[in-house]
CSV table of C-alpha atoms and ligand atoms in Angstrom, one decimal:
chain,number,residue,atom,x,y,z
A,250,MET,CA,168.0,121.0,183.8
A,251,ASP,CA,167.5,118.2,186.5
A,252,MET,CA,166.3,115.0,185.1
A,253,VAL,CA,164.7,112.2,187.0
A,254,THR,CA,165.4,109.1,185.4
A,255,SER,CA,164.1,105.6,186.0
A,256,MET,CA,166.4,103.0,187.0
A,257,PRO,CA,169.2,102.4,184.5
A,258,LEU,CA,169.0,99.3,182.4
A,259,GLU,CA,172.3,98.0,183.4
A,260,ALA,CA,170.8,97.8,187.3
A,261,ASN,CA,168.4,95.1,186.0
A,262,SER,CA,169.8,91.7,185.2
A,263,ASN,CA,169.4,90.6,181.8
A,264,GLY,CA,167.0,87.7,183.2
A,265,GLN,CA,164.9,90.3,184.8
A,266,ILE,CA,164.6,92.3,181.5
A,267,LEU,CA,163.7,89.4,179.6
A,268,GLN,CA,161.2,88.1,182.0
A,269,ALA,CA,159.6,91.5,182.2
A,270,GLU,CA,159.4,91.4,178.3
A,271,ALA,CA,157.7,88.1,178.2
A,272,GLU,CA,155.3,89.3,180.9
A,273,LEU,CA,154.6,92.5,178.6
A,274,PHE,CA,154.0,90.3,175.7
A,275,CYS,CA,151.4,88.2,177.7
A,276,HIS,CA,149.4,91.4,178.7
A,277,SER,CA,149.3,92.8,175.3
A,278,PHE,CA,147.8,89.6,173.9
A,279,GLY,CA,146.0,89.1,177.0
A,280,TYR,CA,142.6,89.2,175.1
A,281,LEU,CA,143.9,86.2,173.3
A,282,LYS,CA,143.5,84.3,176.6
A,283,SER,CA,139.9,85.7,177.0
A,284,MET,CA,139.0,84.4,173.6
A,285,ALA,CA,140.6,81.0,173.7
A,286,LEU,CA,138.7,80.5,177.1
A,287,GLN,CA,135.4,81.8,175.2
A,288,SER,CA,136.2,79.2,172.6
A,289,VAL,CA,136.5,76.4,174.9
A,290,VAL,CA,133.3,77.4,176.7
A,291,LYS,CA,131.5,77.4,173.3
A,292,LEU,CA,133.0,73.9,172.4
A,293,ARG,CA,131.9,72.6,176.0
A,294,ILE,CA,135.3,71.3,176.4
A,295,PRO,CA,135.1,71.3,180.2
A,296,ASP,CA,131.9,68.9,180.1
A,297,VAL,CA,133.7,66.7,177.6
A,298,LEU,CA,136.7,66.4,180.2
A,299,HIS,CA,134.2,65.8,182.9
A,300,ARG,CA,132.4,63.2,180.9
A,301,TYR,CA,135.7,61.4,180.6
A,302,GLY,CA,136.0,61.4,184.5
A,303,GLY,CA,137.9,64.6,184.7
A,304,ALA,CA,140.7,64.0,182.2
A,305,ALA,CA,140.9,63.4,178.4
A,306,SER,CA,143.8,62.7,176.2
A,307,LEU,CA,144.5,64.6,173.1
A,308,PRO,CA,143.0,61.7,170.8
A,309,GLU,CA,139.8,61.2,172.9
A,310,LEU,CA,139.3,65.2,172.9
A,311,LEU,CA,139.8,65.3,169.1
A,312,SER,CA,137.1,62.5,168.6
A,313,THR,CA,134.6,64.2,170.8
A,314,VAL,CA,134.7,68.0,170.5
A,315,PRO,CA,132.6,69.4,167.7
A,316,ILE,CA,135.1,71.0,165.2
A,317,HIS,CA,135.5,70.5,161.5
A,318,PRO,CA,138.0,67.8,160.6
A,319,ASN,CA,140.3,70.3,158.8
A,320,LYS,CA,141.1,72.0,162.2
A,321,LEU,CA,141.8,69.0,164.2
A,322,PRO,CA,145.6,69.9,164.1
A,323,TYR,CA,144.8,73.3,165.8
A,324,LEU,CA,142.9,72.2,168.8
A,325,PRO,CA,146.0,71.2,170.6
A,326,ARG,CA,147.4,74.5,170.5
A,327,LEU,CA,144.4,76.2,172.0
A,328,MET,CA,144.6,73.5,174.8
A,329,LYS,CA,148.3,74.0,175.2
A,330,MET,CA,147.8,77.7,175.8
A,331,LEU,CA,144.9,77.4,178.1
A,332,ALA,CA,146.9,74.7,180.3
A,333,ALA,CA,149.9,77.1,180.3
A,334,ALA,CA,147.6,80.0,181.6
A,335,GLY,CA,146.3,77.5,184.5
A,336,ILE,CA,143.0,76.7,183.0
A,337,PHE,CA,143.4,73.1,182.4
A,338,THR,CA,146.3,70.9,183.8
A,339,ALA,CA,148.5,69.2,181.2
A,340,GLU,CA,150.1,65.8,181.8
A,341,ASP,CA,152.6,64.5,179.5
A,342,VAL,CA,151.8,60.8,178.9
A,343,PRO,CA,155.0,58.8,177.5
A,344,ALA,CA,154.3,56.2,174.7
A,345,THR,CA,153.6,52.7,176.0
A,346,VAL,CA,155.2,49.8,174.6
A,347,GLY,CA,153.4,48.8,171.1
A,348,ASP,CA,150.9,51.8,171.5
A,349,GLY,CA,152.9,54.3,169.5
A,350,GLU,CA,152.8,58.1,170.2
A,351,PRO,CA,153.3,59.8,173.5
A,352,THR,CA,150.3,62.2,174.2
A,353,THR,CA,149.0,64.6,176.5
A,354,LEU,CA,146.3,64.2,179.2
A,355,TYR,CA,144.3,67.5,179.9
A,356,HIS,CA,142.9,67.5,183.4
A,357,LEU,CA,140.0,69.6,184.8
A,358,ASN,CA,141.4,71.8,187.7
A,359,ALA,CA,140.1,74.2,190.3
A,360,VAL,CA,139.4,76.8,187.6
A,361,SER,CA,137.9,74.6,184.6
A,362,ARG,CA,135.8,72.7,187.2
A,363,LEU,CA,133.7,76.0,187.7
A,364,LEU,CA,132.9,75.7,183.8
A,365,VAL,CA,131.5,72.1,184.1
A,366,ASP,CA,127.5,72.0,183.8
A,367,ASP,CA,127.0,69.9,186.7
A,368,ALA,CA,126.5,71.1,190.5
A,369,SER,CA,128.2,68.2,192.0
A,370,VAL,CA,131.4,69.4,190.2
A,371,ASN,CA,131.1,73.2,189.9
A,372,GLY,CA,129.9,73.7,193.7
A,373,GLY,CA,126.6,75.6,192.8
A,374,ALA,CA,126.4,76.7,189.3
A,375,SER,CA,128.5,76.6,186.1
A,376,MET,CA,130.3,79.8,185.5
A,377,SER,CA,130.2,79.4,181.8
A,378,PRO,CA,127.6,82.0,181.1
A,379,CYS,CA,129.6,84.4,183.0
A,380,VAL,CA,132.8,83.8,180.8
A,381,LEU,CA,130.4,84.3,177.9
A,382,LEU,CA,129.1,87.7,178.9
A,383,GLY,CA,132.7,88.9,179.9
A,384,THR,CA,133.8,88.4,176.5
A,385,VAL,CA,130.5,89.7,174.8
A,386,PRO,CA,131.1,91.9,171.6
A,387,LEU,CA,129.3,94.9,173.0
A,388,PHE,CA,131.7,94.9,176.0
A,389,LEU,CA,134.6,94.4,173.9
A,390,GLY,CA,133.7,97.3,171.8
A,391,ALA,CA,133.2,99.5,174.9
A,392,SER,CA,136.8,98.5,176.1
A,393,LEU,CA,138.4,99.7,172.9
A,394,LYS,CA,137.0,103.3,173.7
A,395,LEU,CA,138.4,103.7,177.1
A,396,HIS,CA,141.5,105.9,176.1
A,397,GLU,CA,139.4,108.1,173.7
A,398,TRP,CA,136.7,108.5,176.6
A,399,LEU,CA,139.5,109.3,179.0
A,400,GLN,CA,140.4,112.4,176.7
A,401,SER,CA,136.9,113.5,176.0
A,402,GLU,CA,135.5,116.5,177.8
A,403,GLU,CA,131.9,115.0,178.2
A,404,GLN,CA,130.9,114.3,181.9
A,405,ALA,CA,131.3,110.7,182.9
A,406,THR,CA,127.7,110.9,184.2
A,407,THR,CA,126.2,111.6,180.6
A,408,GLU,CA,128.7,109.4,178.6
A,409,THR,CA,130.4,106.1,179.5
A,410,PRO,CA,132.8,104.2,177.3
A,411,PHE,CA,129.9,101.9,176.6
A,412,MET,CA,127.7,104.9,175.3
A,413,LEU,CA,130.7,106.4,173.4
A,414,ALA,CA,131.1,102.9,171.6
A,415,HIS,CA,127.5,102.0,171.0
A,416,GLY,CA,125.5,105.5,171.3
A,417,GLY,CA,123.2,104.2,174.0
A,418,THR,CA,123.1,102.8,177.7
A,419,LEU,CA,123.8,99.1,178.3
A,420,TYR,CA,120.1,98.5,179.3
A,421,GLY,CA,118.8,100.5,176.4
A,422,ILE,CA,121.0,99.1,173.6
A,423,GLY,CA,121.6,95.7,175.2
A,424,GLY,CA,117.8,95.7,176.1
A,425,ARG,CA,116.7,95.8,172.3
A,426,ASP,CA,119.3,93.2,171.3
A,427,SER,CA,117.9,89.7,172.2
A,428,GLU,CA,120.8,87.8,171.7
A,429,PHE,CA,122.8,89.9,174.4
A,430,ASN,CA,120.0,89.8,176.5
A,431,THR,CA,120.0,86.1,176.7
A,432,VAL,CA,123.5,86.0,177.6
A,433,PHE,CA,123.4,88.7,180.1
A,434,ASN,CA,120.2,87.1,181.7
A,435,LYS,CA,122.0,83.6,181.8
A,436,ALA,CA,125.0,85.2,183.5
A,437,MET,CA,123.1,87.0,186.0
A,438,GLY,CA,121.2,83.8,186.9
A,439,ALA,CA,124.4,81.8,187.2
A,440,SER,CA,126.4,84.3,189.1
A,441,SER,CA,123.2,84.5,191.6
A,442,GLU,CA,123.0,80.7,191.9
A,443,PHE,CA,126.7,80.6,192.7
A,444,VAL,CA,126.7,83.5,195.3
A,445,ALA,CA,123.3,82.9,196.8
A,446,ALA,CA,124.4,79.2,197.3
A,447,LEU,CA,127.5,80.5,198.8
A,448,ALA,CA,126.0,83.1,201.0
A,449,VAL,CA,123.3,80.8,202.6
A,450,ARG,CA,126.1,78.4,203.4
A,451,GLU,CA,128.8,80.7,204.9
A,452,CYS,CA,126.5,83.4,206.5
A,453,ARG,CA,123.6,81.4,207.6
A,454,ASP,CA,123.4,83.4,210.9
A,455,VAL,CA,122.9,86.6,209.0
A,456,PHE,CA,119.6,85.2,207.7
A,457,ALA,CA,118.5,83.4,210.7
A,458,GLY,CA,115.6,84.7,212.3
A,459,ILE,CA,114.3,87.2,209.6
A,460,LYS,CA,110.7,86.6,208.7
A,461,SER,CA,110.4,88.6,205.5
A,462,LEU,CA,113.1,89.8,203.0
A,463,VAL,CA,112.7,91.9,199.9
A,464,ASP,CA,115.5,91.5,197.3
A,465,VAL,CA,115.8,94.9,195.8
A,466,ALA,CA,116.6,95.0,192.0
A,467,GLY,CA,116.5,91.1,192.4
A,468,GLY,CA,116.2,90.6,188.7
A,469,ASN,CA,114.6,87.2,187.9
A,470,GLY,CA,114.4,86.0,191.4
A,471,THR,CA,117.2,83.5,191.5
A,472,THR,CA,118.8,84.8,194.6
A,473,ALA,CA,115.6,85.1,196.3
A,474,ARG,CA,114.5,81.4,195.6
A,475,THR,CA,117.6,80.3,197.0
A,476,ILE,CA,116.9,82.0,200.2
A,477,ALA,CA,113.3,81.0,200.2
A,478,GLU,CA,114.5,77.4,199.8
A,479,ALA,CA,117.2,77.4,202.4
A,480,PHE,CA,115.0,79.5,204.8
A,481,PRO,CA,111.4,78.3,204.2
A,482,TYR,CA,110.1,80.4,207.2
A,483,VAL,CA,111.4,83.8,205.3
A,484,LYS,CA,108.9,85.4,203.2
A,485,CYS,CA,110.8,86.4,200.0
A,486,SER,CA,109.8,89.1,197.4
A,487,VAL,CA,111.8,90.8,194.7
A,488,LEU,CA,111.5,94.3,193.5
A,489,ASP,CA,112.5,95.3,189.8
A,490,LEU,CA,111.3,97.5,187.2
A,491,PRO,CA,108.0,96.8,185.4
A,492,GLN,CA,109.8,95.8,182.2
A,493,VAL,CA,111.9,93.1,184.1
A,494,ILE,CA,109.0,91.8,186.2
A,495,GLN,CA,106.5,91.3,183.2
A,496,GLY,CA,108.6,88.6,181.8
A,497,ILE,CA,108.8,86.6,184.9
A,498,SER,CA,106.3,83.9,185.7
A,499,SER,CA,105.7,83.6,189.5
A,500,HIS,CA,107.5,80.6,191.3
A,501,GLY,CA,105.2,80.4,194.3
A,502,THR,CA,107.7,80.8,197.0
A,503,VAL,CA,108.7,84.3,195.8
A,504,GLU,CA,106.4,87.3,195.3
A,505,PHE,CA,107.4,89.9,192.6
A,506,VAL,CA,106.8,93.5,192.9
A,507,ALA,CA,107.3,96.0,190.1
A,508,GLY,CA,108.5,99.4,191.0
A,509,ASP,CA,111.6,102.0,191.1
A,510,MET,CA,113.8,101.5,194.1
A,511,MET,CA,114.7,105.2,193.9
A,512,GLU,CA,110.9,105.8,194.9
A,513,PHE,CA,109.9,103.1,197.2
A,514,VAL,CA,110.9,99.8,198.7
A,515,PRO,CA,108.3,97.4,200.1
A,516,PRO,CA,108.4,97.1,203.8
A,517,ALA,CA,110.4,94.0,205.1
A,518,GLU,CA,112.4,92.9,208.1
A,519,ALA,CA,115.5,92.6,205.8
A,520,VAL,CA,116.4,94.0,202.5
A,521,LEU,CA,119.0,92.6,200.2
A,522,LEU,CA,121.1,94.5,197.7
A,523,LYS,CA,123.0,92.0,195.8
A,524,TYR,CA,125.3,93.5,193.0
A,525,VAL,CA,123.1,96.6,192.8
A,526,LEU,CA,125.1,99.4,194.5
A,527,HIS,CA,128.2,99.0,192.1
A,528,ASN,CA,126.1,100.1,189.3
A,529,TRP,CA,125.5,103.6,190.7
A,530,SER,CA,127.2,106.9,192.1
A,531,ASP,CA,127.5,107.7,195.8
A,532,GLN,CA,124.7,110.0,195.3
A,533,ASP,CA,122.2,107.5,194.0
A,534,CYS,CA,123.3,104.8,196.4
A,535,VAL,CA,122.5,107.3,199.4
A,536,LYS,CA,119.2,107.5,197.7
A,537,ILE,CA,118.6,103.8,197.3
A,538,LEU,CA,120.1,103.1,200.8
A,539,THR,CA,117.7,105.8,202.5
A,540,ARG,CA,114.6,104.0,200.8
A,541,CYS,CA,115.9,100.7,202.1
A,542,ARG,CA,116.3,102.1,205.6
A,543,GLU,CA,112.7,103.4,205.5
A,544,ALA,CA,111.4,100.0,204.3
A,545,ILE,CA,113.1,98.1,207.5
A,546,SER,CA,111.9,100.8,210.0
A,547,HIS,CA,108.3,99.6,210.1
A,548,GLY,CA,108.5,96.7,212.5
A,549,GLU,CA,108.9,96.9,216.4
A,550,LYS,CA,112.6,96.6,216.1
A,551,ALA,CA,114.8,97.9,213.0
A,552,GLY,CA,115.7,95.4,210.6
A,553,LYS,CA,118.9,95.0,208.5
A,554,VAL,CA,120.1,95.8,205.1
A,555,ILE,CA,122.2,92.8,203.7
A,556,ILE,CA,124.5,94.0,200.8
A,557,ILE,CA,126.4,91.5,198.5
A,558,ASP,CA,129.0,93.4,196.8
A,559,THR,CA,132.7,94.2,196.6
A,560,VAL,CA,134.8,95.7,199.2
A,561,VAL,CA,138.0,96.5,197.5
A,562,GLY,CA,141.3,95.6,199.3
A,563,SER,CA,141.7,91.8,199.5
A,564,PRO,CA,145.2,90.7,200.9
A,565,SER,CA,145.1,88.0,198.1
A,566,GLN,CA,146.8,89.5,194.9
A,567,GLN,CA,144.4,87.4,192.7
A,568,ILE,CA,141.3,88.4,194.5
A,569,LEU,CA,142.4,92.0,194.6
A,570,GLU,CA,143.0,91.7,190.8
A,571,SER,CA,139.7,90.6,190.3
A,572,GLN,CA,138.2,93.3,192.2
A,573,VAL,CA,139.7,96.4,190.5
A,574,THR,CA,138.8,94.5,187.1
A,575,MET,CA,135.2,94.5,188.4
A,576,ASP,CA,135.9,98.3,189.3
A,577,LEU,CA,137.1,99.0,185.8
A,578,SER,CA,134.2,97.2,184.0
A,579,MET,CA,131.6,99.2,186.2
A,580,MET,CA,133.3,102.4,185.0
A,581,MET,CA,133.2,101.3,181.5
A,582,LEU,CA,129.6,100.1,181.4
A,583,PHE,CA,127.7,102.3,183.8
A,584,ASN,CA,130.0,105.0,185.5
A,585,GLY,CA,129.6,102.8,188.4
A,586,LYS,CA,132.2,101.8,190.9
A,587,VAL,CA,133.5,99.1,193.4
A,588,ARG,CA,134.2,100.6,196.7
A,589,GLU,CA,136.7,100.6,199.5
A,590,GLU,CA,135.7,100.2,203.1
A,591,GLN,CA,135.9,104.0,203.8
A,592,ASN,CA,133.7,104.7,200.9
A,593,TRP,CA,131.0,102.3,202.1
A,594,HIS,CA,131.3,103.7,205.4
A,595,LYS,CA,130.5,107.2,204.2
A,596,ILE,CA,127.5,106.3,202.3
A,597,PHE,CA,126.1,104.4,205.2
A,598,LEU,CA,126.3,107.4,207.5
A,599,GLU,CA,124.8,109.6,204.8
A,600,ALA,CA,121.9,107.4,204.4
A,601,GLY,CA,121.1,107.3,208.0
A,602,PHE,CA,122.8,104.0,209.4
A,603,SER,CA,125.1,103.8,212.2
A,604,HIS,CA,126.2,100.2,212.4
A,605,TYR,CA,127.8,98.1,209.7
A,606,LYS,CA,129.7,94.7,209.8
A,607,ILE,CA,131.5,93.1,206.9
A,608,HIS,CA,131.9,89.4,206.4
A,609,ASN,CA,134.7,88.6,203.9
A,610,VAL,CA,133.5,84.9,203.3
A,611,LEU,CA,132.6,85.2,199.5
A,612,GLY,CA,136.0,85.6,197.8
A,613,MET,CA,136.2,88.4,195.5
A,614,ARG,CA,132.8,90.1,197.0
A,615,SER,CA,131.7,90.5,200.7
A,616,LEU,CA,128.3,90.5,202.8
A,617,ILE,CA,127.8,93.6,204.5
A,618,GLU,CA,125.3,93.9,207.1
A,619,VAL,CA,123.9,97.4,207.7
A,620,GLN,CA,121.8,98.6,210.5
A,621,PRO,CA,120.2,101.9,211.6
B,179,SAM,C1,123.2,94.0,187.7
B,179,SAM,S1,121.5,93.7,187.8
B,179,SAM,C2,121.5,92.8,189.4
B,179,SAM,C3,120.7,91.8,189.6
B,179,SAM,C4,120.4,90.9,190.8
B,179,SAM,N1,120.3,91.7,192.1
B,179,SAM,C5,121.7,89.9,190.7
B,179,SAM,O1,122.6,90.1,191.6
B,179,SAM,O2,121.7,89.4,189.8
B,179,SAM,C6,120.9,95.3,188.2
B,179,SAM,C7,119.3,95.1,188.4
B,179,SAM,O3,118.9,96.3,188.7
B,179,SAM,C8,117.4,96.4,188.2
B,179,SAM,N2,117.3,97.9,188.1
B,179,SAM,C9,117.7,99.1,187.6
B,179,SAM,N3,117.3,100.2,188.1
B,179,SAM,C10,116.3,99.8,188.9
B,179,SAM,C11,115.4,100.7,189.7
B,179,SAM,N4,115.2,102.0,189.6
B,179,SAM,N5,114.6,100.0,190.5
B,179,SAM,C12,114.5,98.7,190.5
B,179,SAM,N6,115.2,97.9,190.0
B,179,SAM,C13,116.1,98.5,189.1
B,179,SAM,C14,117.8,96.0,186.8
B,179,SAM,O4,116.5,95.7,186.2
B,179,SAM,C15,118.6,94.7,187.2
B,179,SAM,O5,117.7,93.8,187.3
C-alpha cells in the first residue's frame, strides 16, 4: 500500500523542531495569556502605569496595585509573562550605587496604551471593556463545546456552540444575566466609540453632504452620537429592537426608533450598519440590505448604505489573524460569519445594489459604501 508521509523528522533541524514545540506549547496554554490579560485589566495596571507617567518599576507597582500582601511575590511573574507576550515592554534597570537591588521597569506600549482609561492616551476609547467581554465565562463555556458541536448532527441554524453550552441564544441567556449584560453593553459602547471616532476621522468624505442617517441595529446610539457631533448638519437616528430602545434615554441630537430591521427601516439619505451583518446568514443579510435599499430610495437621488464590518483578507498577518478569530467567534456565538470580498459582492447583488467601494482604513475592519 502506498503511504503518503509528512516530512521526515530528520529533514528538520533540531532547532526547528524545538522551536515548533515551544510554539505549540504557547498555543496550547494560550488561554493563560487571555486570563493574565483579563487580570491586569481588572487590577487596572495600565492605568497605574499611566499615572506613573507611562512606566513604573516593580516596587512602584507592588506598592500601588490592589492585591493582597500575601500575593505580592506573584505579580512580577504575571508582568513578566505579559511583557514576553508583547503587552507591556520590560526594561531591566541595574542597581545604582548605594541603592541596592536591580529592578525592572514596565512601560506601556502600543498595545497596553489601548487599555488606559484616558482618551488622550488610547486615541478614542479604552479597549479594557472589550478584553473583559472576550474573556467572559459565557464565551469561554461556548468555546469548550466547539469540537462537540462540530460532531453533532444538529443544523448550525438551530444550534450554535453557545446554545449547546448554555441551552439558549446569546441574546436570550445573556439578556437575563445582568452582569453579562453590563459587560456586553460596556464593550459595545467602547468599541463603538473607538471605531466611530476612527471612521469620522479617516472617512470624512463618506459622510460629507449627507443630511439624514439611520444607524440600523445601532444599540445605545454611541456611533450615531459621534457622527452627529462630527457632522452637526446630519439628522441622526437609531433603529433597534423595542427592548433595547426602552432602556435608552434620548440624547437630544439623536432620535431613537423601536422596530425590527427585517420588516422596516425608516427612510434616510444614508443607512449605517456597523457590526450587524456579521451576526447573520447570507439569506438574512440580503433581507436586511433589501430593507436598507428601500429606506434610501425615497429621495430625489438614491442614497447609500455605509457598512462597517470585516472584509477578510488583510495582507497583514496580525490583522488577518484578528479577522479569522472574529469569524470563529461569530460562528460560535451566532452562527454568523465574517465575509471575504466575493461573498459581500454576492449579497450586495442579490439585495439589488450595483456599486460598492471598500475603504480599508479601519484596521481589522473596513468601511464599505454601497449604492443601488
Ligand atoms: C452586535 S450589536 C451591534 C450594535 C451596534 N451596531 C454596534 O456596533 O455597537 C447587534 C445589535 O443588533 C440589534 N438587533 C438584533 N436584531 C435586530 C432586529 N431584528 N432589528 C433591529 N435591531 C436588531 C441588537 O439589539 C443589537 O443592538
